[in-house]
Amino acid sequence: ELKVEQNPLFLSMQEGKNYTIYCNYSTTSDRLYWYRQDPGKSLESLFVLLSNGAVKQEGRLMASLDTKARLSTLHITAAVHDLSATYFCAVIFQGGSEKLVFGKGTKLTVNP
Amino acid sequence: DTEVTQTPKHLVMGMTNKKSLKCEQHMGHRAMYWYKQKAKKPPELMFVYSYEKLSINESVPSRFSPECPNSSLLNLHLHALQPEDSALYLCASSQEQHRASTGELFFGEGSRLTVL
């Protein structure tokens, strides 16, 4: 069964702190995506990670991919309130039916 | 233009009604998708069209009927829905169906459907 697991599912942190969200997946993949969703809104593409060792940064967010460990991380540096949202990782499985499988999402709340 | 446009934004319908959700993109993308998202859950894939042909149907009940009139448009026809079908319906598009491109999906704002 194809599984994408995120942890934590809920994260409450103080402004200015650092934290990491983890995304594990169950079988071989070379494509991983991170999306952000604000309440009642659509999904915004944050990062596209296409190869082992890929690292991308945008502002206070940095994403990485380790295909051998089947692990991606989303690191938050010096969090600010505007980062409060739900973050999803999603994976396309090699040799599969070209479906994008989402993790359950991590709801991030950044407190002043 | 990097937008995927969905209409209507909100829809309330009875169980005997027939309605349609519409999606449009002008990015030249050749793959289009319908996802269903319940509250506090991840999006679930319903249908994928690639080059205007249905390529994936995730065993969706026949009360949902997709249609792709051309490469820019995607419709979802709704008939005899149940209250449990109430959800946010998201349309997305990508350059190709994943394998031949980065596979990045661009999502519309969604249509929030309430079935009474």
JSON list of N, CA, C and O in Angstrom, two decimals, chain A residues 30-31 33 35 37 40-48 50 88 92-105 107, chain B residues 6 33 35 37 40-45 48 56 58 88 90-91 97-110 112:
[
{"chain": "A", "resi": 30, "resn": "ASP", "atom": "N", "xyz": [10.74, 9.53, -6.93]},
{"chain": "A", "resi": 30, "resn": "ASP", "atom": "CA", "xyz": [11.74, 10.53, -7.22]},
{"chain": "A", "resi": 30, "resn": "ASP", "atom": "C", "xyz": [11.13, 11.93, -7.34]},
{"chain": "A", "resi": 30, "resn": "ASP", "atom": "O", "xyz": [11.77, 12.84, -7.85]},
{"chain": "A", "resi": 31, "resn": "ARG", "atom": "N", "xyz": [9.91, 12.05, -6.90]},
{"chain": "A", "resi": 31, "resn": "ARG", "atom": "CA", "xyz": [9.25, 13.35, -7.01]},
{"chain": "A", "resi": 31, "resn": "ARG", "atom": "C", "xyz": [8.43, 13.61, -5.76]},
{"chain": "A", "resi": 31, "resn": "ARG", "atom": "O", "xyz": [7.53, 12.85, -5.44]},
{"chain": "A", "resi": 33, "resn": "TYR", "atom": "N", "xyz": [6.55, 16.84, -3.37]},
{"chain": "A", "resi": 33, "resn": "TYR", "atom": "CA", "xyz": [6.04, 18.21, -3.43]},
{"chain": "A", "resi": 33, "resn": "TYR", "atom": "C", "xyz": [5.58, 18.63, -2.04]},
{"chain": "A", "resi": 33, "resn": "TYR", "atom": "O", "xyz": [5.05, 17.83, -1.27]},
{"chain": "A", "resi": 35, "resn": "TYR", "atom": "N", "xyz": [3.05, 21.53, -0.29]},
{"chain": "A", "resi": 35, "resn": "TYR", "atom": "CA", "xyz": [2.00, 22.51, -0.52]},
{"chain": "A", "resi": 35, "resn": "TYR", "atom": "C", "xyz": [1.62, 23.15, 0.80]},
{"chain": "A", "resi": 35, "resn": "TYR", "atom": "O", "xyz": [1.69, 22.53, 1.86]},
{"chain": "A", "resi": 37, "resn": "GLN", "atom": "N", "xyz": [-1.70, 25.18, 2.65]},
{"chain": "A", "resi": 37, "resn": "GLN", "atom": "CA", "xyz": [-3.13, 25.49, 2.52]},
{"chain": "A", "resi": 37, "resn": "GLN", "atom": "C", "xyz": [-3.57, 26.31, 3.72]},
{"chain": "A", "resi": 37, "resn": "GLN", "atom": "O", "xyz": [-3.43, 25.91, 4.87]},
{"chain": "A", "resi": 40, "resn": "GLY", "atom": "N", "xyz": [-9.89, 27.23, 4.47]},
{"chain": "A", "resi": 40, "resn": "GLY", "atom": "CA", "xyz": [-10.89, 27.57, 3.47]},
{"chain": "A", "resi": 40, "resn": "GLY", "atom": "C", "xyz": [-10.34, 27.92, 2.11]},
{"chain": "A", "resi": 40, "resn": "GLY", "atom": "O", "xyz": [-11.11, 28.33, 1.22]},
{"chain": "A", "resi": 41, "resn": "LYS", "atom": "N", "xyz": [-9.06, 27.78, 1.92]},
{"chain": "A", "resi": 41, "resn": "LYS", "atom": "CA", "xyz": [-8.42, 28.18, 0.66]},
{"chain": "A", "resi": 41, "resn": "LYS", "atom": "C", "xyz": [-7.89, 26.96, -0.08]},
{"chain": "A", "resi": 41, "resn": "LYS", "atom": "O", "xyz": [-7.95, 25.84, 0.39]},
{"chain": "A", "resi": 42, "resn": "SER", "atom": "N", "xyz": [-7.33, 27.26, -1.24]},
{"chain": "A", "resi": 42, "resn": "SER", "atom": "CA", "xyz": [-6.78, 26.19, -2.07]},
{"chain": "A", "resi": 42, "resn": "SER", "atom": "C", "xyz": [-5.34, 25.88, -1.67]},
{"chain": "A", "resi": 42, "resn": "SER", "atom": "O", "xyz": [-4.83, 26.40, -0.69]},
{"chain": "A", "resi": 43, "resn": "LEU", "atom": "N", "xyz": [-4.70, 25.00, -2.43]},
{"chain": "A", "resi": 43, "resn": "LEU", "atom": "CA", "xyz": [-3.32, 24.61, -2.14]},
{"chain": "A", "resi": 43, "resn": "LEU", "atom": "C", "xyz": [-2.35, 25.45, -2.96]},
{"chain": "A", "resi": 43, "resn": "LEU", "atom": "O", "xyz": [-2.52, 25.61, -4.17]},
{"chain": "A", "resi": 44, "resn": "GLU", "atom": "N", "xyz": [-1.34, 25.92, -2.28]},
{"chain": "A", "resi": 44, "resn": "GLU", "atom": "CA", "xyz": [-0.30, 26.72, -2.92]},
{"chain": "A", "resi": 44, "resn": "GLU", "atom": "C", "xyz": [0.97, 25.89, -2.99]},
{"chain": "A", "resi": 44, "resn": "GLU", "atom": "O", "xyz": [1.42, 25.34, -1.98]},
{"chain": "A", "resi": 45, "resn": "SER", "atom": "N", "xyz": [1.53, 25.77, -4.17]},
{"chain": "A", "resi": 45, "resn": "SER", "atom": "CA", "xyz": [2.76, 25.00, -4.34]},
{"chain": "A", "resi": 45, "resn": "SER", "atom": "C", "xyz": [3.93, 25.73, -3.70]},
{"chain": "A", "resi": 45, "resn": "SER", "atom": "O", "xyz": [4.15, 26.91, -3.96]},
{"chain": "A", "resi": 46, "resn": "LEU", "atom": "N", "xyz": [4.66, 25.04, -2.84]},
{"chain": "A", "resi": 46, "resn": "LEU", "atom": "CA", "xyz": [5.83, 25.62, -2.18]},
{"chain": "A", "resi": 46, "resn": "LEU", "atom": "C", "xyz": [7.14, 25.14, -2.82]},
{"chain": "A", "resi": 46, "resn": "LEU", "atom": "O", "xyz": [7.99, 25.93, -3.20]},
{"chain": "A", "resi": 47, "resn": "PHE", "atom": "N", "xyz": [7.29, 23.82, -2.87]},
{"chain": "A", "resi": 47, "resn": "PHE", "atom": "CA", "xyz": [8.55, 23.25, -3.36]},
{"chain": "A", "resi": 47, "resn": "PHE", "atom": "C", "xyz": [8.28, 22.03, -4.22]},
{"chain": "A", "resi": 47, "resn": "PHE", "atom": "O", "xyz": [7.36, 21.25, -3.95]},
{"chain": "A", "resi": 48, "resn": "VAL", "atom": "N", "xyz": [9.13, 21.88, -5.24]},
{"chain": "A", "resi": 48, "resn": "VAL", "atom": "CA", "xyz": [9.14, 20.67, -6.07]},
{"chain": "A", "resi": 48, "resn": "VAL", "atom": "C", "xyz": [10.53, 20.06, -5.92]},
{"chain": "A", "resi": 48, "resn": "VAL", "atom": "O", "xyz": [11.52, 20.71, -6.25]},
{"chain": "A", "resi": 50, "resn": "LEU", "atom": "N", "xyz": [12.95, 16.97, -7.00]},
{"chain": "A", "resi": 50, "resn": "LEU", "atom": "CA", "xyz": [12.96, 15.98, -8.07]},
{"chain": "A", "resi": 50, "resn": "LEU", "atom": "C", "xyz": [14.12, 15.01, -8.03]},
{"chain": "A", "resi": 50, "resn": "LEU", "atom": "O", "xyz": [14.22, 14.14, -8.89]},
{"chain": "A", "resi": 88, "resn": "PHE", "atom": "N", "xyz": [1.16, 20.26, 3.44]},
{"chain": "A", "resi": 88, "resn": "PHE", "atom": "CA", "xyz": [1.03, 18.89, 2.93]},
{"chain": "A", "resi": 88, "resn": "PHE", "atom": "C", "xyz": [2.28, 18.53, 2.13]},
{"chain": "A", "resi": 88, "resn": "PHE", "atom": "O", "xyz": [2.76, 19.33, 1.32]},
{"chain": "A", "resi": 92, "resn": "ILE", "atom": "N", "xyz": [4.76, 11.24, -5.85]},
{"chain": "A", "resi": 92, "resn": "ILE", "atom": "CA", "xyz": [4.40, 10.41, -7.00]},
{"chain": "A", "resi": 92, "resn": "ILE", "atom": "C", "xyz": [5.28, 9.17, -6.93]},
{"chain": "A", "resi": 92, "resn": "ILE", "atom": "O", "xyz": [6.50, 9.28, -6.83]},
{"chain": "A", "resi": 93, "resn": "PHE", "atom": "N", "xyz": [4.68, 8.01, -7.00]},
{"chain": "A", "resi": 93, "resn": "PHE", "atom": "CA", "xyz": [5.41, 6.77, -6.86]},
{"chain": "A", "resi": 93, "resn": "PHE", "atom": "C", "xyz": [5.90, 6.26, -8.20]},
{"chain": "A", "resi": 93, "resn": "PHE", "atom": "O", "xyz": [5.16, 6.24, -9.17]},
{"chain": "A", "resi": 94, "resn": "GLN", "atom": "N", "xyz": [7.17, 5.86, -8.25]},
{"chain": "A", "resi": 94, "resn": "GLN", "atom": "CA", "xyz": [7.74, 5.33, -9.48]},
{"chain": "A", "resi": 94, "resn": "GLN", "atom": "C", "xyz": [7.04, 4.05, -9.88]},
{"chain": "A", "resi": 94, "resn": "GLN", "atom": "O", "xyz": [6.77, 3.20, -9.04]},
{"chain": "A", "resi": 95, "resn": "GLY", "atom": "N", "xyz": [6.78, 3.94, -11.17]},
{"chain": "A", "resi": 95, "resn": "GLY", "atom": "CA", "xyz": [6.15, 2.73, -11.67]},
{"chain": "A", "resi": 95, "resn": "GLY", "atom": "C", "xyz": [4.69, 2.62, -11.31]},
{"chain": "A", "resi": 95, "resn": "GLY", "atom": "O", "xyz": [4.05, 1.62, -11.57]},
{"chain": "A", "resi": 96, "resn": "GLY", "atom": "N", "xyz": [4.18, 3.64, -10.70]},
{"chain": "A", "resi": 96, "resn": "GLY", "atom": "CA", "xyz": [2.78, 3.61, -10.30]},
{"chain": "A", "resi": 96, "resn": "GLY", "atom": "C", "xyz": [1.89, 4.19, -11.36]},
{"chain": "A", "resi": 96, "resn": "GLY", "atom": "O", "xyz": [2.26, 4.34, -12.51]},
{"chain": "A", "resi": 97, "resn": "SER", "atom": "N", "xyz": [0.72, 4.55, -10.95]},
{"chain": "A", "resi": 97, "resn": "SER", "atom": "CA", "xyz": [-0.28, 5.02, -11.90]},
{"chain": "A", "resi": 97, "resn": "SER", "atom": "C", "xyz": [-0.27, 6.54, -12.04]},
{"chain": "A", "resi": 97, "resn": "SER", "atom": "O", "xyz": [-1.26, 7.12, -12.42]},
{"chain": "A", "resi": 98, "resn": "GLU", "atom": "N", "xyz": [0.84, 7.16, -11.76]},
{"chain": "A", "resi": 98, "resn": "GLU", "atom": "CA", "xyz": [1.00, 8.60, -11.91]},
{"chain": "A", "resi": 98, "resn": "GLU", "atom": "C", "xyz": [0.09, 9.39, -10.98]},
{"chain": "A", "resi": 98, "resn": "GLU", "atom": "O", "xyz": [-0.27, 10.51, -11.26]},
{"chain": "A", "resi": 99, "resn": "LYS", "atom": "N", "xyz": [-0.27, 8.78, -9.88]},
{"chain": "A", "resi": 99, "resn": "LYS", "atom": "CA", "xyz": [-1.11, 9.49, -8.93]},
{"chain": "A", "resi": 99, "resn": "LYS", "atom": "C", "xyz": [-0.24, 10.24, -7.93]},
{"chain": "A", "resi": 99, "resn": "LYS", "atom": "O", "xyz": [0.79, 9.74, -7.49]},
{"chain": "A", "resi": 100, "resn": "LEU", "atom": "N", "xyz": [-0.72, 11.41, -7.55]},
{"chain": "A", "resi": 100, "resn": "LEU", "atom": "CA", "xyz": [-0.08, 12.19, -6.50]},
{"chain": "A", "resi": 100, "resn": "LEU", "atom": "C", "xyz": [-0.76, 11.82, -5.20]},
{"chain": "A", "resi": 100, "resn": "LEU", "atom": "O", "xyz": [-1.96, 12.03, -5.04]},
{"chain": "A", "resi": 101, "resn": "VAL", "atom": "N", "xyz": [0.00, 11.25, -4.25]},
{"chain": "A", "resi": 101, "resn": "VAL", "atom": "CA", "xyz": [-0.57, 10.80, -2.98]},
{"chain": "A", "resi": 101, "resn": "VAL", "atom": "C", "xyz": [-0.15, 11.78, -1.89]},
{"chain": "A", "resi": 101, "resn": "VAL", "atom": "O", "xyz": [1.05, 12.04, -1.71]},
{"chain": "A", "resi": 102, "resn": "PHE", "atom": "N", "xyz": [-1.12, 12.31, -1.18]},
{"chain": "A", "resi": 102, "resn": "PHE", "atom": "CA", "xyz": [-0.86, 13.32, -0.16]},
{"chain": "A", "resi": 102, "resn": "PHE", "atom": "C", "xyz": [-0.69, 12.70, 1.22]},
{"chain": "A", "resi": 102, "resn": "PHE", "atom": "O", "xyz": [-1.34, 11.70, 1.56]},
{"chain": "A", "resi": 103, "resn": "GLY", "atom": "N", "xyz": [0.16, 13.31, 2.02]},
{"chain": "A", "resi": 103, "resn": "GLY", "atom": "CA", "xyz": [0.17, 13.03, 3.44]},
{"chain": "A", "resi": 103, "resn": "GLY", "atom": "C", "xyz": [-1.04, 13.68, 4.10]},
{"chain": "A", "resi": 103, "resn": "GLY", "atom": "O", "xyz": [-1.80, 14.40, 3.46]},
{"chain": "A", "resi": 104, "resn": "LYS", "atom": "N", "xyz": [-1.21, 13.43, 5.40]},
{"chain": "A", "resi": 104, "resn": "LYS", "atom": "CA", "xyz": [-2.40, 13.92, 6.10]},
{"chain": "A", "resi": 104, "resn": "LYS", "atom": "C", "xyz": [-2.33, 15.41, 6.41]},
{"chain": "A", "resi": 104, "resn": "LYS", "atom": "O", "xyz": [-3.32, 16.01, 6.78]},
{"chain": "A", "resi": 105, "resn": "GLY", "atom": "N", "xyz": [-1.14, 15.97, 6.27]},
{"chain": "A", "resi": 105, "resn": "GLY", "atom": "CA", "xyz": [-1.00, 17.40, 6.53]},
{"chain": "A", "resi": 105, "resn": "GLY", "atom": "C", "xyz": [-0.53, 17.68, 7.94]},
{"chain": "A", "resi": 105, "resn": "GLY", "atom": "O", "xyz": [-0.82, 16.92, 8.88]},
{"chain": "A", "resi": 107, "resn": "LYS", "atom": "N", "xyz": [-0.78, 20.75, 10.63]},
{"chain": "A", "resi": 107, "resn": "LYS", "atom": "CA", "xyz": [-1.37, 22.06, 10.93]},
{"chain": "A", "resi": 107, "resn": "LYS", "atom": "C", "xyz": [-0.42, 22.82, 11.84]},
{"chain": "A", "resi": 107, "resn": "LYS", "atom": "O", "xyz": [-0.20, 22.43, 12.99]},
{"chain": "B", "resi": 6, "resn": "GLN", "atom": "N", "xyz": [-11.97, 28.35, -11.05]},
{"chain": "B", "resi": 6, "resn": "GLN", "atom": "CA", "xyz": [-13.09, 27.45, -10.81]},
{"chain": "B", "resi": 6, "resn": "GLN", "atom": "C", "xyz": [-14.36, 28.25, -10.53]},
{"chain": "B", "resi": 6, "resn": "GLN", "atom": "O", "xyz": [-14.32, 29.27, -9.83]},
{"chain": "B", "resi": 33, "resn": "TYR", "atom": "N", "xyz": [-7.15, 17.72, -13.38]},
{"chain": "B", "resi": 33, "resn": "TYR", "atom": "CA", "xyz": [-7.49, 16.82, -12.28]},
{"chain": "B", "resi": 33, "resn": "TYR", "atom": "C", "xyz": [-8.68, 17.35, -11.49]},
{"chain": "B", "resi": 33, "resn": "TYR", "atom": "O", "xyz": [-8.84, 18.57, -11.33]},
{"chain": "B", "resi": 35, "resn": "TYR", "atom": "N", "xyz": [-10.02, 16.87, -7.56]},
{"chain": "B", "resi": 35, "resn": "TYR", "atom": "CA", "xyz": [-9.79, 16.35, -6.22]},
{"chain": "B", "resi": 35, "resn": "TYR", "atom": "C", "xyz": [-10.98, 16.72, -5.34]},
{"chain": "B", "resi": 35, "resn": "TYR", "atom": "O", "xyz": [-11.60, 17.76, -5.52]},
{"chain": "B", "resi": 37, "resn": "GLN", "atom": "N", "xyz": [-11.89, 17.32, -1.24]},
{"chain": "B", "resi": 37, "resn": "GLN", "atom": "CA", "xyz": [-11.25, 17.50, 0.06]},
{"chain": "B", "resi": 37, "resn": "GLN", "atom": "C", "xyz": [-12.31, 17.74, 1.13]},
{"chain": "B", "resi": 37, "resn": "GLN", "atom": "O", "xyz": [-13.03, 18.74, 1.08]},
{"chain": "B", "resi": 40, "resn": "LYS", "atom": "N", "xyz": [-10.38, 19.16, 7.15]},
{"chain": "B", "resi": 40, "resn": "LYS", "atom": "CA", "xyz": [-9.26, 18.66, 7.94]},
{"chain": "B", "resi": 40, "resn": "LYS", "atom": "C", "xyz": [-8.67, 17.36, 7.40]},
{"chain": "B", "resi": 40, "resn": "LYS", "atom": "O", "xyz": [-8.07, 16.59, 8.16]},
{"chain": "B", "resi": 41, "resn": "LYS", "atom": "N", "xyz": [-8.89, 17.11, 6.12]},
{"chain": "B", "resi": 41, "resn": "LYS", "atom": "CA", "xyz": [-8.33, 15.92, 5.47]},
{"chain": "B", "resi": 41, "resn": "LYS", "atom": "C", "xyz": [-7.51, 16.35, 4.26]},
{"chain": "B", "resi": 41, "resn": "LYS", "atom": "O", "xyz": [-7.67, 17.46, 3.76]},
{"chain": "B", "resi": 42, "resn": "PRO", "atom": "N", "xyz": [-6.63, 15.47, 3.77]},
{"chain": "B", "resi": 42, "resn": "PRO", "atom": "CA", "xyz": [-5.90, 15.81, 2.56]},
{"chain": "B", "resi": 42, "resn": "PRO", "atom": "C", "xyz": [-6.79, 15.67, 1.33]},
{"chain": "B", "resi": 42, "resn": "PRO", "atom": "O", "xyz": [-7.82, 15.00, 1.38]},
{"chain": "B", "resi": 43, "resn": "PRO", "atom": "N", "xyz": [-6.40, 16.28, 0.22]},
{"chain": "B", "resi": 43, "resn": "PRO", "atom": "CA", "xyz": [-7.17, 16.10, -1.02]},
{"chain": "B", "resi": 43, "resn": "PRO", "atom": "C", "xyz": [-7.12, 14.64, -1.47]},
{"chain": "B", "resi": 43, "resn": "PRO", "atom": "O", "xyz": [-6.10, 13.97, -1.33]},
{"chain": "B", "resi": 44, "resn": "GLU", "atom": "N", "xyz": [-8.24, 14.19, -2.03]},
{"chain": "B", "resi": 44, "resn": "GLU", "atom": "CA", "xyz": [-8.31, 12.82, -2.57]},
{"chain": "B", "resi": 44, "resn": "GLU", "atom": "C", "xyz": [-8.58, 12.91, -4.07]},
{"chain": "B", "resi": 44, "resn": "GLU", "atom": "O", "xyz": [-9.51, 13.59, -4.50]},
{"chain": "B", "resi": 45, "resn": "LEU", "atom": "N", "xyz": [-7.77, 12.21, -4.83]},
{"chain": "B", "resi": 45, "resn": "LEU", "atom": "CA", "xyz": [-7.92, 12.24, -6.28]},
{"chain": "B", "resi": 45, "resn": "LEU", "atom": "C", "xyz": [-9.22, 11.56, -6.70]},
{"chain": "B", "resi": 45, "resn": "LEU", "atom": "O", "xyz": [-9.58, 10.49, -6.21]},
{"chain": "B", "resi": 48, "resn": "VAL", "atom": "N", "xyz": [-8.47, 12.05, -13.49]},
{"chain": "B", "resi": 48, "resn": "VAL", "atom": "CA", "xyz": [-7.38, 12.70, -14.21]},
{"chain": "B", "resi": 48, "resn": "VAL", "atom": "C", "xyz": [-7.69, 12.62, -15.70]},
{"chain": "B", "resi": 48, "resn": "VAL", "atom": "O", "xyz": [-8.04, 11.56, -16.21]},
{"chain": "B", "resi": 56, "resn": "ILE", "atom": "N", "xyz": [-7.45, 8.42, -15.42]},
{"chain": "B", "resi": 56, "resn": "ILE", "atom": "CA", "xyz": [-7.61, 7.83, -14.09]},
{"chain": "B", "resi": 56, "resn": "ILE", "atom": "C", "xyz": [-9.01, 8.16, -13.58]},
{"chain": "B", "resi": 56, "resn": "ILE", "atom": "O", "xyz": [-9.43, 9.31, -13.59]},
{"chain": "B", "resi": 58, "resn": "GLU", "atom": "N", "xyz": [-10.80, 7.17, -10.03]},
{"chain": "B", "resi": 58, "resn": "GLU", "atom": "CA", "xyz": [-10.53, 6.51, -8.76]},
{"chain": "B", "resi": 58, "resn": "GLU", "atom": "C", "xyz": [-11.79, 5.88, -8.18]},
{"chain": "B", "resi": 58, "resn": "GLU", "atom": "O", "xyz": [-12.14, 6.10, -7.02]},
{"chain": "B", "resi": 88, "resn": "LEU", "atom": "N", "xyz": [-15.00, 20.38, -0.37]},
{"chain": "B", "resi": 88, "resn": "LEU", "atom": "CA", "xyz": [-14.34, 21.33, -1.27]},
{"chain": "B", "resi": 88, "resn": "LEU", "atom": "C", "xyz": [-13.83, 20.54, -2.48]},
{"chain": "B", "resi": 88, "resn": "LEU", "atom": "O", "xyz": [-13.11, 19.55, -2.31]},
{"chain": "B", "resi": 90, "resn": "LEU", "atom": "N", "xyz": [-11.59, 20.54, -5.71]},
{"chain": "B", "resi": 90, "resn": "LEU", "atom": "CA", "xyz": [-10.45, 21.26, -6.24]},
{"chain": "B", "resi": 90, "resn": "LEU", "atom": "C", "xyz": [-10.12, 20.76, -7.64]},
{"chain": "B", "resi": 90, "resn": "LEU", "atom": "O", "xyz": [-10.02, 19.56, -7.88]},
{"chain": "B", "resi": 91, "resn": "CYS", "atom": "N", "xyz": [-9.93, 21.71, -8.54]},
{"chain": "B", "resi": 91, "resn": "CYS", "atom": "CA", "xyz": [-9.43, 21.40, -9.87]},
{"chain": "B", "resi": 91, "resn": "CYS", "atom": "C", "xyz": [-7.95, 21.74, -9.90]},
{"chain": "B", "resi": 91, "resn": "CYS", "atom": "O", "xyz": [-7.51, 22.70, -9.23]},
{"chain": "B", "resi": 97, "resn": "GLN", "atom": "N", "xyz": [0.98, 14.64, -17.58]},
{"chain": "B", "resi": 97, "resn": "GLN", "atom": "CA", "xyz": [0.58, 13.83, -16.44]},
{"chain": "B", "resi": 97, "resn": "GLN", "atom": "C", "xyz": [1.83, 13.28, -15.75]},
{"chain": "B", "resi": 97, "resn": "GLN", "atom": "O", "xyz": [2.24, 12.16, -16.00]},
{"chain": "B", "resi": 98, "resn": "HIS", "atom": "N", "xyz": [2.44, 14.12, -14.96]},
{"chain": "B", "resi": 98, "resn": "HIS", "atom": "CA", "xyz": [3.53, 13.81, -14.04]},
{"chain": "B", "resi": 98, "resn": "HIS", "atom": "C", "xyz": [4.81, 13.35, -14.69]},
{"chain": "B", "resi": 98, "resn": "HIS", "atom": "O", "xyz": [5.80, 14.04, -14.67]},
{"chain": "B", "resi": 99, "resn": "ARG", "atom": "N", "xyz": [4.82, 12.19, -15.28]},
{"chain": "B", "resi": 99, "resn": "ARG", "atom": "CA", "xyz": [6.09, 11.55, -15.62]},
{"chain": "B", "resi": 99, "resn": "ARG", "atom": "C", "xyz": [6.91, 12.36, -16.60]},
{"chain": "B", "resi": 99, "resn": "ARG", "atom": "O", "xyz": [8.13, 12.38, -16.56]},
{"chain": "B", "resi": 100, "resn": "ALA", "atom": "N", "xyz": [6.24, 13.06, -17.51]},
{"chain": "B", "resi": 100, "resn": "ALA", "atom": "CA", "xyz": [6.97, 13.76, -18.57]},
{"chain": "B", "resi": 100, "resn": "ALA", "atom": "C", "xyz": [7.34, 15.17, -18.20]},
{"chain": "B", "resi": 100, "resn": "ALA", "atom": "O", "xyz": [7.85, 15.92, -19.02]},
{"chain": "B", "resi": 101, "resn": "SER", "atom": "N", "xyz": [7.10, 15.56, -16.97]},
{"chain": "B", "resi": 101, "resn": "SER", "atom": "CA", "xyz": [7.43, 16.94, -16.59]},
{"chain": "B", "resi": 101, "resn": "SER", "atom": "C", "xyz": [7.75, 16.95, -15.11]},
{"chain": "B", "resi": 101, "resn": "SER", "atom": "O", "xyz": [7.86, 15.90, -14.49]},
{"chain": "B", "resi": 102, "resn": "THR", "atom": "N", "xyz": [7.84, 18.12, -14.52]},
{"chain": "B", "resi": 102, "resn": "THR", "atom": "CA", "xyz": [8.08, 18.15, -13.06]},
{"chain": "B", "resi": 102, "resn": "THR", "atom": "C", "xyz": [6.89, 17.59, -12.30]},
{"chain": "B", "resi": 102, "resn": "THR", "atom": "O", "xyz": [7.01, 17.23, -11.14]},
{"chain": "B", "resi": 103, "resn": "GLY", "atom": "N", "xyz": [5.75, 17.55, -12.97]},
{"chain": "B", "resi": 103, "resn": "GLY", "atom": "CA", "xyz": [4.57, 17.00, -12.31]},
{"chain": "B", "resi": 103, "resn": "GLY", "atom": "C", "xyz": [3.90, 17.96, -11.36]},
{"chain": "B", "resi": 103, "resn": "GLY", "atom": "O", "xyz": [2.95, 17.60, -10.68]},
{"chain": "B", "resi": 104, "resn": "GLU", "atom": "N", "xyz": [4.38, 19.18, -11.31]},
{"chain": "B", "resi": 104, "resn": "GLU", "atom": "CA", "xyz": [3.81, 20.15, -10.36]},
{"chain": "B", "resi": 104, "resn": "GLU", "atom": "C", "xyz": [2.38, 20.46, -10.73]},
{"chain": "B", "resi": 104, "resn": "GLU", "atom": "O", "xyz": [2.08, 20.80, -11.87]},
{"chain": "B", "resi": 105, "resn": "LEU", "atom": "N", "xyz": [1.51, 20.34, -9.77]},
{"chain": "B", "resi": 105, "resn": "LEU", "atom": "CA", "xyz": [0.11, 20.66, -9.96]},
{"chain": "B", "resi": 105, "resn": "LEU", "atom": "C", "xyz": [-0.17, 22.08, -9.51]},
{"chain": "B", "resi": 105, "resn": "LEU", "atom": "O", "xyz": [0.31, 22.53, -8.47]},
{"chain": "B", "resi": 106, "resn": "PHE", "atom": "N", "xyz": [-0.98, 22.78, -10.31]},
{"chain": "B", "resi": 106, "resn": "PHE", "atom": "CA", "xyz": [-1.44, 24.10, -9.94]},
{"chain": "B", "resi": 106, "resn": "PHE", "atom": "C", "xyz": [-2.94, 23.99, -9.65]},
{"chain": "B", "resi": 106, "resn": "PHE", "atom": "O", "xyz": [-3.71, 23.54, -10.49]},
{"chain": "B", "resi": 107, "resn": "PHE", "atom": "N", "xyz": [-3.31, 24.39, -8.45]},
{"chain": "B", "resi": 107, "resn": "PHE", "atom": "CA", "xyz": [-4.68, 24.21, -8.00]},
{"chain": "B", "resi": 107, "resn": "PHE", "atom": "C", "xyz": [-5.51, 25.48, -8.16]},
{"chain": "B", "resi": 107, "resn": "PHE", "atom": "O", "xyz": [-5.00, 26.60, -7.99]},
{"chain": "B", "resi": 108, "resn": "GLY", "atom": "N", "xyz": [-6.80, 25.29, -8.46]},
{"chain": "B", "resi": 108, "resn": "GLY", "atom": "CA", "xyz": [-7.75, 26.39, -8.41]},
{"chain": "B", "resi": 108, "resn": "GLY", "atom": "C", "xyz": [-8.17, 26.65, -6.97]},
{"chain": "B", "resi": 108, "resn": "GLY", "atom": "O", "xyz": [-7.75, 25.94, -6.04]},
{"chain": "B", "resi": 109, "resn": "GLU", "atom": "N", "xyz": [-9.00, 27.67, -6.80]},
{"chain": "B", "resi": 109, "resn": "GLU", "atom": "CA", "xyz": [-9.44, 28.07, -5.46]},
{"chain": "B", "resi": 109, "resn": "GLU", "atom": "C", "xyz": [-10.47, 27.11, -4.88]},
{"chain": "B", "resi": 109, "resn": "GLU", "atom": "O", "xyz": [-10.75, 27.14, -3.69]},
{"chain": "B", "resi": 110, "resn": "GLY", "atom": "N", "xyz": [-11.04, 26.29, -5.73]},
{"chain": "B", "resi": 110, "resn": "GLY", "atom": "CA", "xyz": [-11.99, 25.30, -5.23]},
{"chain": "B", "resi": 110, "resn": "GLY", "atom": "C", "xyz": [-13.43, 25.76, -5.32]},
{"chain": "B", "resi": 110, "resn": "GLY", "atom": "O", "xyz": [-13.72, 26.96, -5.38]},
{"chain": "B", "resi": 112, "resn": "ARG", "atom": "N", "xyz": [-16.82, 25.10, -3.12]},
{"chain": "B", "resi": 112, "resn": "ARG", "atom": "CA", "xyz": [-17.32, 24.49, -1.88]},
{"chain": "B", "resi": 112, "resn": "ARG", "atom": "C", "xyz": [-18.76, 24.06, -2.09]},
{"chain": "B", "resi": 112, "resn": "ARG", "atom": "O", "xyz": [-19.64, 24.89, -2.31]}
]
